[in-house]
XYZ file of C-alpha atoms in Angstrom:
708
model
C -11.676 -28.839 -5.306
C -10.727 -25.207 -5.407
C -7.176 -23.995 -4.814
C -8.117 -22.391 -1.527
C -7.904 -25.585 0.501
C -4.426 -26.401 -0.784
C -3.009 -22.979 -0.041
C -4.058 -22.396 3.535
C -1.337 -23.885 5.682
C -0.977 -22.193 9.026
C 2.344 -21.941 10.865
C 1.881 -21.159 14.538
C 4.741 -19.630 16.482
C 5.588 -18.088 19.802
C 4.825 -14.492 20.702
C 7.834 -12.216 20.444
C 7.470 -8.982 22.332
C 10.639 -7.431 20.909
C 9.777 -6.173 17.434
C 10.944 -3.373 15.218
C 8.670 -0.402 14.492
C 6.548 -0.515 11.367
C 8.285 1.054 8.391
C 5.157 1.907 6.471
C 2.517 4.473 7.272
C 0.069 1.765 8.293
C -2.218 2.989 11.057
C -2.645 1.025 14.205
C -0.047 -1.622 13.491
C 1.465 -2.671 16.769
C 3.573 -5.592 17.951
C 1.753 -8.443 19.606
C 1.921 -7.980 23.360
C 0.401 -10.292 25.961
C -1.696 -7.456 27.346
C -5.212 -7.347 28.703
C -6.503 -5.437 25.700
C -5.656 -8.349 23.429
C -7.205 -11.067 25.539
C -9.967 -11.513 22.977
C -7.454 -12.189 20.222
C -6.145 -15.689 19.727
C -2.461 -16.468 20.079
C -0.530 -14.489 17.515
C 1.150 -16.202 14.647
C 4.801 -15.456 14.264
C 5.796 -13.749 11.034
C 6.862 -16.372 8.555
C 8.493 -15.184 5.309
C 6.271 -15.725 2.314
C 6.788 -18.233 -0.466
C 10.148 -17.156 -1.821
C 9.965 -18.911 -5.112
C 7.114 -16.620 -6.135
C 6.207 -19.007 -8.891
C 3.425 -21.102 -7.542
C 1.811 -23.209 -10.178
C -1.494 -23.450 -8.347
C -4.782 -22.454 -9.880
C -4.756 -19.142 -8.028
C -1.444 -18.210 -9.621
C -2.637 -19.175 -13.101
C -5.831 -17.169 -12.887
C -3.907 -14.004 -12.165
C -4.347 -13.709 -8.415
C -2.236 -10.961 -6.810
C 0.708 -13.159 -5.983
C 3.974 -11.328 -5.733
C 2.820 -7.737 -5.451
C 0.686 -8.588 -2.417
C 3.508 -10.196 -0.420
C 5.716 -7.386 0.836
C 9.178 -8.441 1.779
C 8.545 -12.039 0.849
C 12.182 -12.675 -0.003
C 14.072 -11.718 3.098
C 15.659 -15.152 3.552
C 17.493 -16.989 0.799
C 16.206 -20.432 -0.115
C 18.957 -21.803 -2.317
C 18.158 -25.396 -1.379
C 14.584 -24.883 -2.471
C 15.726 -23.388 -5.760
C 18.026 -26.336 -6.379
C 15.248 -28.765 -5.601
C 12.882 -27.073 -8.074
C 15.392 -26.508 -10.854
C 15.241 -30.011 -12.300
C 11.456 -29.895 -12.532
C 11.257 -26.353 -13.885
C 13.834 -26.934 -16.641
C 11.612 -29.601 -18.168
C 9.082 -28.379 -20.695
C 5.598 -28.143 -19.206
C 2.834 -29.656 -21.306
C -0.343 -27.569 -21.340
C -3.327 -29.279 -19.764
C -6.000 -30.378 -22.199
C -9.476 -30.823 -20.760
C -10.484 -33.333 -23.438
C -9.548 -36.954 -22.606
C -7.491 -38.742 -25.234
C -10.157 -41.371 -25.933
C -12.837 -38.717 -26.549
C -12.828 -37.430 -30.120
C -15.715 -35.000 -29.771
C -17.361 -33.550 -26.680
C -20.267 -32.047 -28.602
C -23.771 -33.368 -28.019
C -26.422 -34.024 -30.624
C -29.766 -33.055 -29.091
C -31.428 -29.657 -29.427
C -30.655 -27.019 -32.019
C -27.529 -24.940 -32.466
C -27.180 -21.277 -31.560
C -24.215 -18.932 -31.866
C -23.198 -17.133 -28.670
C -20.573 -14.645 -27.592
C -18.451 -15.546 -24.567
C -16.584 -13.279 -22.178
C -13.248 -14.500 -23.553
C -10.737 -12.816 -25.838
C -8.383 -14.914 -27.925
C -4.708 -14.470 -27.067
C -3.499 -13.938 -30.617
C 0.183 -13.855 -29.742
C 1.971 -15.104 -26.642
C 5.649 -15.551 -25.696
C 7.527 -18.210 -27.635
C 10.914 -17.830 -25.989
C 12.639 -19.187 -22.900
C 12.208 -17.290 -19.635
C 14.727 -17.270 -16.845
C 13.758 -17.278 -13.202
C 15.998 -15.553 -10.667
C 15.973 -15.277 -6.904
C 16.977 -11.845 -5.601
C 18.435 -11.414 -2.104
C 20.350 -8.660 -0.341
C 23.346 -8.599 1.987
C 22.825 -7.228 4.567
C 19.170 -8.207 4.713
C 16.828 -5.611 3.208
C 13.216 -5.675 4.387
C 11.964 -2.510 2.719
C 9.997 -3.676 -0.320
C 10.093 -0.237 -1.940
C 13.895 -0.183 -1.839
C 13.999 -3.607 -3.445
C 11.928 -2.420 -6.404
C 14.002 0.770 -6.690
C 17.273 -1.158 -6.852
C 15.916 -3.563 -9.496
C 14.509 -0.646 -11.499
C 17.925 1.008 -11.466
C 19.436 -2.156 -12.995
C 16.750 -2.785 -15.611
C 19.359 -2.552 -18.403
C 20.773 -5.762 -16.978
C 17.501 -7.469 -17.930
C 17.083 -5.747 -21.331
C 14.254 -3.634 -19.848
C 12.075 -6.770 -19.865
C 11.382 -8.313 -16.485
C 8.749 -9.049 -13.858
C 9.729 -8.668 -10.209
C 7.576 -9.449 -7.173
C 9.987 -8.451 -4.427
C 11.755 -11.811 -4.226
C 11.568 -13.599 -7.576
C 12.425 -12.059 -10.929
C 11.570 -13.324 -14.401
C 13.258 -12.093 -17.553
C 14.172 -13.097 -21.083
C 17.784 -12.050 -20.404
C 20.139 -14.861 -19.422
C 22.595 -13.935 -16.675
C 25.289 -15.981 -15.001
C 24.389 -18.583 -12.401
C 24.995 -15.955 -9.748
C 25.425 -12.222 -10.267
C 26.298 -9.779 -7.486
C 25.576 -6.090 -8.014
C 26.616 -3.474 -5.408
C 23.879 -0.902 -4.671
C 23.716 2.147 -2.426
C 20.820 3.584 -0.396
C 21.183 7.327 -0.069
C 18.660 7.827 2.741
C 20.965 6.283 5.360
C 24.118 5.881 3.223
C 24.088 2.094 3.398
C 25.801 -0.228 0.917
C 24.133 -3.481 -0.130
C 25.139 -6.406 -2.303
C 22.249 -7.476 -4.512
C 22.636 -11.183 -5.269
C 20.770 -12.389 -8.391
C 20.784 -16.178 -8.606
C 19.400 -18.039 -11.622
C 17.123 -20.827 -10.406
C 15.222 -22.141 -13.438
C 14.564 -21.977 -17.157
C 10.899 -21.905 -18.085
C 9.293 -22.798 -21.377
C 6.579 -20.553 -22.882
C 3.795 -22.950 -21.810
C 4.886 -23.302 -18.199
C 2.258 -22.275 -15.599
C 4.730 -19.819 -14.121
C 4.803 -18.005 -17.459
C 1.016 -17.786 -17.289
C 1.412 -16.259 -13.842
C 3.813 -13.682 -15.304
C 1.399 -12.824 -18.096
C -1.427 -12.440 -15.599
C 0.704 -10.201 -13.401
C 1.699 -8.125 -16.428
C -1.944 -7.698 -17.368
C -3.014 -6.851 -13.818
C -0.260 -4.259 -13.425
C -1.448 -2.545 -16.579
C -4.965 -2.025 -15.203
C -4.007 0.881 -12.880
C -2.776 2.707 -15.978
C -6.394 2.698 -17.174
C -7.466 4.541 -14.036
C -8.615 1.415 -12.197
C -7.732 0.839 -8.549
C -7.234 -2.410 -6.729
C -9.956 -3.038 -4.144
C -9.728 -6.486 -2.638
C -8.790 -8.814 -5.512
C -10.385 -6.885 -8.389
C -9.797 -3.542 -10.085
C -12.567 -0.950 -9.911
C -13.306 2.453 -11.381
C -13.480 4.459 -8.158
C -13.911 7.800 -9.958
C -17.244 6.975 -11.615
C -19.360 5.049 -9.105
C -23.119 4.704 -9.323
C -25.005 6.150 -6.370
C -28.356 4.894 -5.098
C -29.129 7.744 -2.692
C -32.543 6.483 -1.581
C -30.857 3.453 -0.016
C -27.531 5.109 0.884
C -25.600 2.779 -1.402
C -22.714 3.272 -3.808
C -21.839 0.662 -6.440
C -18.437 0.551 -8.112
C -17.957 -1.377 -11.352
C -14.711 -3.019 -12.323
C -13.091 -6.000 -13.996
C -11.438 -9.255 -13.106
C -9.131 -10.922 -15.618
C -7.485 -14.297 -16.039
C -5.298 -15.810 -18.759
C -5.525 -19.598 -18.911
C -5.217 -22.527 -21.269
C -8.613 -23.714 -22.534
C -8.564 -26.863 -24.643
C -5.536 -26.164 -26.851
C -5.629 -22.366 -26.950
C -4.791 -19.489 -24.665
C -7.713 -17.228 -23.734
C -8.175 -14.083 -21.697
C -11.253 -14.236 -19.500
C -12.655 -10.817 -18.582
C -15.657 -10.326 -16.364
C -17.535 -7.259 -15.176
C -17.732 -7.186 -11.384
C -19.407 -4.839 -8.926
C -18.749 -3.860 -5.353
C -21.556 -2.549 -3.178
C -20.549 0.072 -0.623
C -22.826 1.415 2.028
C -22.632 5.086 2.855
C -22.963 4.403 6.560
C -19.793 4.129 8.589
C -19.098 1.488 11.192
C -19.641 4.125 13.869
C -23.112 4.883 12.499
C -23.769 1.164 12.335
C -22.772 0.771 15.991
C -25.023 3.641 17.012
C -27.945 2.161 15.050
C -27.482 -1.281 16.563
C -27.457 0.142 20.082
C -30.560 2.218 19.345
C -32.483 -0.794 18.005
C -31.480 -2.981 20.956
C -32.547 -0.440 23.546
C -35.001 -1.973 25.996
C -34.174 -5.558 25.034
C -31.404 -5.957 27.584
C -28.051 -7.592 26.961
C -24.470 -6.432 27.149
C -23.891 -3.535 24.673
C -20.367 -4.760 23.933
C -21.648 -8.209 23.027
C -24.354 -6.688 20.822
C -21.792 -4.555 18.948
C -19.387 -7.470 18.545
C -22.063 -9.806 17.167
C -23.190 -7.230 14.612
C -19.712 -6.350 13.318
C -17.419 -9.364 13.658
C -17.100 -11.107 10.301
C -18.130 -8.055 8.269
C -15.929 -6.602 5.522
C -15.271 -2.879 5.805
C -13.508 -0.440 3.499
C -11.334 2.549 4.320
C -11.863 5.013 1.507
C -8.742 7.030 2.273
C -6.645 4.151 0.842
C -9.296 1.990 -0.885
C -8.435 -1.080 1.186
C -10.799 -3.662 2.586
C -10.465 -5.328 5.973
C -12.287 -8.091 7.770
C -13.526 -7.246 11.260
C -12.088 -9.884 13.607
C -12.623 -8.173 16.959
C -13.605 -4.937 18.690
C -11.150 -3.405 21.181
C -13.225 -1.501 23.733
C -10.168 -0.723 25.855
C -8.640 1.642 23.298
C -9.828 4.738 21.454
C -8.510 7.241 18.878
C -6.565 8.797 21.752
C -4.485 5.610 22.042
C -1.008 5.554 20.552
C 0.965 3.159 18.386
C 4.557 3.007 17.143
C 5.100 4.816 13.839
C 8.590 5.440 12.435
C 10.087 4.843 15.848
C 7.785 7.276 17.642
C 4.590 6.913 19.632
C 1.761 8.739 17.858
C -1.966 8.808 18.555
C -4.553 7.810 15.966
C -5.911 11.361 16.014
C -2.533 12.875 15.141
C -1.690 10.172 12.620
C -4.798 10.691 10.473
C -4.535 14.468 10.762
C -0.941 14.351 9.496
C -1.070 11.578 6.891
C -4.562 12.001 5.417
C -5.704 15.445 6.645
C -8.657 13.749 8.343
C -10.104 14.998 11.599
C -11.591 12.331 13.866
C -14.728 13.660 15.525
C -15.610 10.984 18.084
C -12.582 10.468 20.306
C -14.279 7.885 22.549
C -15.236 5.260 19.970
C -13.726 1.752 20.269
C -11.284 0.418 17.693
C -11.792 -2.263 15.075
C -9.270 -5.128 15.079
C -8.418 -6.802 11.780
C -5.937 -9.652 11.626
C -3.381 -9.429 8.859
C -3.039 -12.250 6.414
C 0.346 -13.860 6.236
C 1.170 -12.206 2.917
C 0.436 -8.737 4.335
C 2.672 -9.022 7.380
C 5.910 -7.075 7.469
C 9.014 -9.268 7.514
C 11.091 -8.924 10.640
C 8.142 -7.620 12.679
C 5.964 -9.776 14.872
C 2.790 -7.899 13.937
C -0.393 -9.781 13.252
C -3.196 -7.183 13.303
C -4.111 -3.582 12.598
C -6.546 -1.337 14.429
C -8.950 0.902 12.561
C -11.236 3.811 13.395
C -14.961 2.906 13.000
C -15.706 6.483 11.955
C -13.428 6.055 8.921
C -14.561 2.542 7.954
C -17.502 2.081 5.613
C -19.653 -1.018 5.572
C -19.603 -3.104 2.393
C -22.122 -5.486 0.922
C -25.800 -5.742 1.682
C -27.125 -6.288 5.162
C -29.729 -8.959 5.906
C -32.429 -6.306 6.162
C -31.458 -4.912 2.771
C -31.620 -8.346 1.163
C -35.158 -8.747 2.462
C -36.207 -5.382 1.028
C -37.613 -5.895 -2.469
C -37.103 -2.271 -3.489
C -33.443 -2.284 -2.456
C -32.706 -5.505 -4.322
C -34.542 -4.262 -7.408
C -32.547 -1.016 -7.520
C -29.272 -2.848 -6.934
C -30.084 -5.409 -9.626
C -30.724 -2.598 -12.118
C -27.035 -1.691 -11.793
C -25.342 -5.042 -11.217
C -27.351 -7.394 -13.435
C -26.262 -6.312 -16.877
C -28.166 -7.325 -19.961
C -26.094 -9.228 -22.542
C -25.789 -6.156 -24.774
C -24.562 -3.954 -21.903
C -22.144 -6.629 -20.740
C -20.724 -6.995 -24.245
C -20.331 -3.220 -24.562
C -18.501 -3.073 -21.223
C -16.078 -5.822 -22.226
C -15.456 -4.342 -25.668
C -14.790 -0.903 -24.168
C -12.395 -2.519 -21.708
C -10.393 -4.107 -24.522
C -10.376 -0.845 -26.516
C -8.985 1.024 -23.510
C -6.387 -1.659 -23.002
C -5.227 -1.503 -26.616
C -5.332 2.281 -26.944
C -3.111 2.939 -23.923
C 0.522 3.344 -25.092
C 2.049 2.266 -21.782
C -0.033 -0.903 -21.673
C 0.901 -1.772 -25.230
C 4.549 -1.169 -24.435
C 4.371 -3.674 -21.583
C 2.559 -6.224 -23.751
C 5.033 -5.841 -26.625
C 7.899 -6.712 -24.292
C 6.404 -10.167 -23.829
C 4.931 -10.549 -27.315
C 1.416 -10.486 -25.906
C -1.510 -9.502 -28.140
C -5.261 -9.962 -27.783
C -8.047 -10.272 -30.330
C -10.307 -7.287 -30.942
C -13.546 -9.249 -30.678
C -15.035 -11.582 -28.118
C -14.698 -15.289 -28.825
C -17.842 -16.809 -30.298
C -18.970 -20.350 -29.566
C -21.594 -22.630 -31.028
C -23.957 -23.765 -28.283
C -27.054 -25.912 -28.254
C -30.512 -25.144 -26.933
C -31.679 -28.401 -25.401
C -35.093 -29.795 -26.100
C -37.772 -29.329 -23.484
C -37.339 -31.720 -20.572
C -40.247 -34.037 -19.960
C -41.485 -33.777 -16.381
C -43.467 -36.799 -15.262
C -45.886 -36.901 -12.352
C -47.884 -39.807 -10.938
C -49.375 -42.345 -13.400
C -46.888 -41.157 -16.068
C -48.788 -37.918 -16.605
C -46.700 -35.178 -18.218
C -46.659 -31.561 -17.097
C -47.338 -28.907 -19.697
C -45.188 -25.788 -19.283
C -43.470 -23.029 -21.232
C -39.755 -23.958 -21.627
C -38.828 -20.303 -22.050
C -39.993 -19.566 -18.512
C -39.165 -22.973 -16.964
C -42.078 -22.508 -14.565
C -44.669 -25.229 -14.075
C -46.052 -24.158 -10.689
C -49.579 -23.477 -11.998
C -50.025 -26.751 -13.883
C -48.320 -28.522 -11.004
C -51.166 -27.767 -8.554
C -53.655 -30.016 -10.334
C -51.302 -33.002 -10.692
C -50.646 -35.729 -8.174
C -47.100 -36.069 -6.898
C -44.996 -39.003 -8.020
C -44.737 -40.254 -4.439
C -46.915 -38.318 -2.001
C -46.519 -38.855 1.728
C -48.980 -39.645 4.480
C -48.723 -37.721 7.769
C -50.896 -39.045 10.575
C -49.472 -37.332 13.656
C -47.944 -33.876 13.556
C -47.754 -30.684 15.601
C -48.482 -27.070 14.744
C -47.049 -24.460 17.125
C -47.473 -20.682 17.162
C -47.859 -17.848 19.627
C -51.329 -17.024 20.893
C -51.228 -13.784 18.909
C -50.604 -15.654 15.621
C -53.191 -18.356 16.323
C -55.641 -17.143 13.665
C -52.854 -16.763 11.088
C -51.766 -20.336 11.808
C -55.324 -21.643 11.423
C -55.828 -19.987 8.028
C -52.462 -21.315 6.879
C -53.327 -24.866 7.967
C -56.705 -24.733 6.181
C -55.070 -23.624 2.927
C -52.264 -26.164 3.362
C -54.810 -28.956 3.692
C -56.668 -27.677 0.625
C -53.597 -27.632 -1.651
C -52.270 -30.966 -0.312
C -55.312 -33.000 -1.425
C -54.877 -32.524 -5.211
C -51.188 -33.334 -4.802
C -52.061 -36.719 -3.302
C -50.715 -35.887 0.158
C -52.729 -37.183 3.119
C -52.357 -34.938 6.139
C -54.421 -35.617 9.241
C -55.468 -32.604 11.330
C -52.492 -31.510 13.438
C -52.326 -31.028 17.169
C -52.312 -27.238 17.616
C -50.184 -25.964 20.488
C -50.474 -22.204 21.168
C -47.805 -20.652 23.388
C -47.925 -17.374 25.357
C -44.819 -15.613 23.945
C -42.128 -15.884 21.269
C -39.073 -16.496 23.435
C -36.809 -19.387 22.334
C -37.257 -21.019 25.754
C -41.038 -21.054 25.319
C -40.833 -22.763 21.916
C -38.389 -25.351 23.281
C -40.612 -26.007 26.262
C -43.595 -26.625 23.968
C -41.570 -29.007 21.815
C -40.414 -30.975 24.838
C -43.947 -31.195 26.234
C -45.931 -32.006 23.073
C -43.451 -33.701 20.716
C -43.948 -37.438 21.363
C -42.003 -40.423 20.077
C -44.545 -41.039 17.308
C -44.624 -37.414 16.114
C -43.843 -37.441 12.389
C -43.626 -33.726 11.613
C -43.596 -30.337 13.353
C -44.960 -27.146 11.779
C -43.955 -23.904 13.523
C -45.177 -20.373 12.807
C -42.904 -17.665 14.230
C -43.732 -13.945 14.421
C -40.417 -12.688 13.044
C -36.854 -13.651 12.240
C -34.559 -14.367 15.158
C -31.499 -16.463 14.509
C -31.111 -17.654 18.088
C -34.714 -18.897 18.188
C -34.499 -20.580 14.790
C -31.186 -22.241 15.700
C -32.602 -23.486 18.998
C -35.667 -24.994 17.297
C -33.701 -26.694 14.534
C -31.027 -27.985 16.909
C -33.610 -29.585 19.172
C -35.647 -31.153 16.376
C -32.765 -32.237 14.140
C -30.255 -33.388 16.746
C -32.176 -34.192 19.911
C -35.428 -35.509 18.412
C -34.671 -36.369 14.765
C -38.026 -35.045 13.557
C -38.525 -33.143 10.247
C -39.861 -29.620 10.671
C -40.993 -26.564 8.773
C -40.577 -23.045 10.187
C -42.490 -20.216 8.548
C -42.927 -16.530 9.380
C -46.413 -15.291 10.162
C -45.894 -12.329 7.829
C -45.353 -14.710 4.911
C -48.832 -16.243 5.204
C -50.769 -13.131 6.202
C -51.527 -11.981 2.649
C -54.610 -13.815 1.317
C -53.621 -13.148 -2.312
C -50.357 -15.064 -2.059
C -51.454 -17.625 0.552
C -52.279 -20.375 -1.945
C -48.947 -20.038 -3.747
C -47.016 -20.025 -0.470
C -48.865 -23.048 0.904
C -48.277 -24.984 -2.328
C -44.536 -24.448 -2.007
C -44.674 -25.344 1.700
C -46.529 -28.567 0.879
C -43.818 -29.448 -1.639
C -41.128 -28.884 0.979
C -42.983 -30.999 3.529
C -43.354 -33.831 1.025
C -39.632 -33.814 0.255
C -38.599 -33.569 3.914
C -40.780 -36.591 4.682
C -39.040 -38.653 1.981
C -41.566 -38.282 -0.820
C -40.917 -37.535 -4.499
C -42.346 -34.512 -6.293
C -41.701 -35.435 -9.921
C -39.301 -37.248 -12.204
C -37.629 -36.205 -15.423
C -36.886 -38.329 -18.454
C -33.184 -39.116 -18.601
C -30.902 -40.314 -21.407
C -30.175 -44.015 -21.313
C -26.465 -43.399 -20.803
C -27.243 -41.705 -17.484
C -28.408 -44.981 -15.959
C -27.136 -46.210 -13.598
C -25.347 -43.139 -12.251
C -24.724 -41.716 -8.816
C -24.492 -37.942 -8.560
C -22.269 -36.686 -5.743
C -22.020 -33.139 -4.396
C -19.604 -31.836 -1.790
C -19.088 -28.429 -0.214
C -17.370 -26.818 2.746
C -18.684 -24.169 5.123
C -16.372 -21.832 7.050
C -18.063 -20.072 9.928
C -16.653 -16.602 10.566
C -17.439 -16.971 14.271
C -15.796 -20.393 14.716
C -12.420 -20.179 13.053
C -10.962 -23.350 14.505
C -13.253 -25.686 12.602
C -15.210 -25.958 9.379
C -18.043 -28.198 8.243
C -17.820 -30.474 5.238
C -21.044 -31.592 3.561
C -21.598 -34.665 1.373
C -24.759 -35.552 -0.539
C -25.358 -38.265 -3.126
C -28.252 -39.840 -4.992
C -29.147 -43.479 -4.413
C -31.824 -44.304 -6.973
C -31.931 -44.423 -10.758
C -34.206 -41.391 -11.148
C -32.065 -39.112 -8.918
C -34.989 -38.371 -6.622
C -33.583 -39.908 -3.431
C -30.546 -38.414 -1.724
C -28.466 -39.324 1.283
C -26.396 -36.676 3.038
C -23.885 -36.401 5.826
C -21.697 -33.677 7.298
C -18.423 -33.796 9.222
C -16.413 -31.388 11.345
C -12.957 -30.770 9.925
C -9.972 -28.441 10.496
C -10.566 -24.792 9.724
C -10.461 -23.657 6.088
C -10.045 -27.215 4.790
C -11.845 -27.564 1.462
C -11.378 -31.286 0.753
C -13.005 -33.326 3.474
C -11.020 -35.765 5.589
C -13.986 -38.148 5.717
C -14.743 -37.964 1.987
C -13.440 -41.468 1.257
C -15.453 -43.014 4.079
C -18.663 -41.244 3.108
C -18.179 -42.016 -0.582
C -17.644 -45.745 0.046
C -20.636 -45.855 2.396
C -22.841 -44.385 -0.292
C -21.513 -46.770 -2.945
C -22.426 -49.706 -0.698
C -25.855 -48.186 -0.165
C -26.399 -47.860 -3.918
C -25.134 -51.258 -4.994
C -27.745 -53.035 -7.030
C -25.738 -55.511 -9.066
C -24.782 -52.884 -11.642
C -21.643 -50.850 -12.249
C -22.049 -47.227 -11.228
C -20.598 -44.417 -13.285
C -19.648 -41.677 -10.824
C -20.037 -38.115 -11.993
C -18.640 -36.022 -9.151
C -19.543 -32.370 -8.907
C -18.446 -29.870 -6.291
C -20.851 -27.194 -5.114
C -19.258 -23.786 -5.570
């Protein structure tokens, strides 16, 4: 299970209409008010101070996630009881996790032949070997301004021997102070005196996960010194992007880093990442959506909301990304919000702060809910409002993903060959080591990295034997791992027989459906599949209601399979068809686009793949592979979780497991669970049910894998 499910608690609170103005120059931040314009938003969450210990030992903290620096004002309330509770555990030496079980002497296999590879890891040659002290920093009176907190700590850096890491609430240093140290500080802007209380809460050994978090934070904070900027969770080179003008795309390259224990050594994982930006703004997107929907009917506001909600947008004036949670049609750039105690319009704000002139003053506003770590302490603010004209779309749209030329041009930039990837990683390490400021930060903690990538000895496995019916073996090239051509002349291991099935299409696609069915019958015979002629049901139009009506009229109780040819992609129609057949009728089905089977040159290949899918959906077996003896008997289990951006109150957990010795039969089930929950509530029940299904008088060795 990933760390996401463990770190997503939600504290719901009452709406407080009396809030203080936002201190930062954050546009559109306004207190939550029970007004008509916010009817579409769910009940606001009250601002809960962030995790004050700042030293989470979760996987996200170890892999260098932006922990402290992304939680402004996280330490506004002292948690001395929490610190006392954690002190006993933190003072004990933490033993580094070893992924090799004690009873296993060697995890290396024997089959295949060896090959030497380069990984995307750098050896951590030197790491801290001293004791670190953890302190909790609080202020009296309470100080919410995160910038002031950092300024006051920076002014007292001699107290920590110029060696410390501070996240706004927790401080880590090699200097040992008294149990509690009080330092008077003075803010000149309003001539206010504060008492800065520094309380020692724990002593951490060099192998403690919190120390790994510190090292990751130190490394991440050195990346901006290389000219990289934080966008989302990764650092990108925003000054040298790659433009693809023919598709109006811009691709930024960057890096993600993580320092973790692997086996018995400490390694730095570095990976090249890319971010795809579209050069069309949200306003242009809205205008395009309305233009394409003209003449189809429907509420324009609903059309805009469906096309934008759930998308990730980027504001290039501050290189920040936001998730679109709602569209406020009741406000415009002329609307005002509270900024530094004054009411200012969006037009004036952007003209003053960013020298940007907003052209369309009648456009609606984008609503983006703030995550808990981004909320200002002491202010009941849970969302920001953005200008569509200034927000750029990110990622690839569905239409772009279907365009072969777009995907080919994008892949030329993002899919790096091994040599280019190695060069990028080596250049990254050279930049890191040649920067004096970065080296100064690393020397404070005794942190040094190897010059070269870590090499590993891998094995190229022998070619897997693929068996068809009558123990015949497929001949294929292992370098390509493609046996589709030789597959067509072989009989399936367990072909199915379909006696009664339906074929539905519009009257316009009737001829396309007929040619597809003829080719499908031709390719099914050599595979051993027996498919009787289907009952063809032409319909007058392609509306979802028409397809459902045909299914209700022609799909009988003894119908074994339904084949549907649709003219184009429409999610509402596809969802309606699948919901009726899967839930209401319980009949397997295959939906195919008419465009896919219109080309005679590719028709045979397409129909072969469709026949394979039909055979599997009907419970047949395509082929088997030879397995090592130690793999029998084994049950393979896979689990995953799906979080729908449109339905935030619930998620779907999926469970699938094999139930025969050759891993060709699978049983699956899904369950509705609380939103954002990764580990399923019903996992135990489903797992036990499958074990009972698989019992055959033998002990099962369970090898659980989670789909990522």
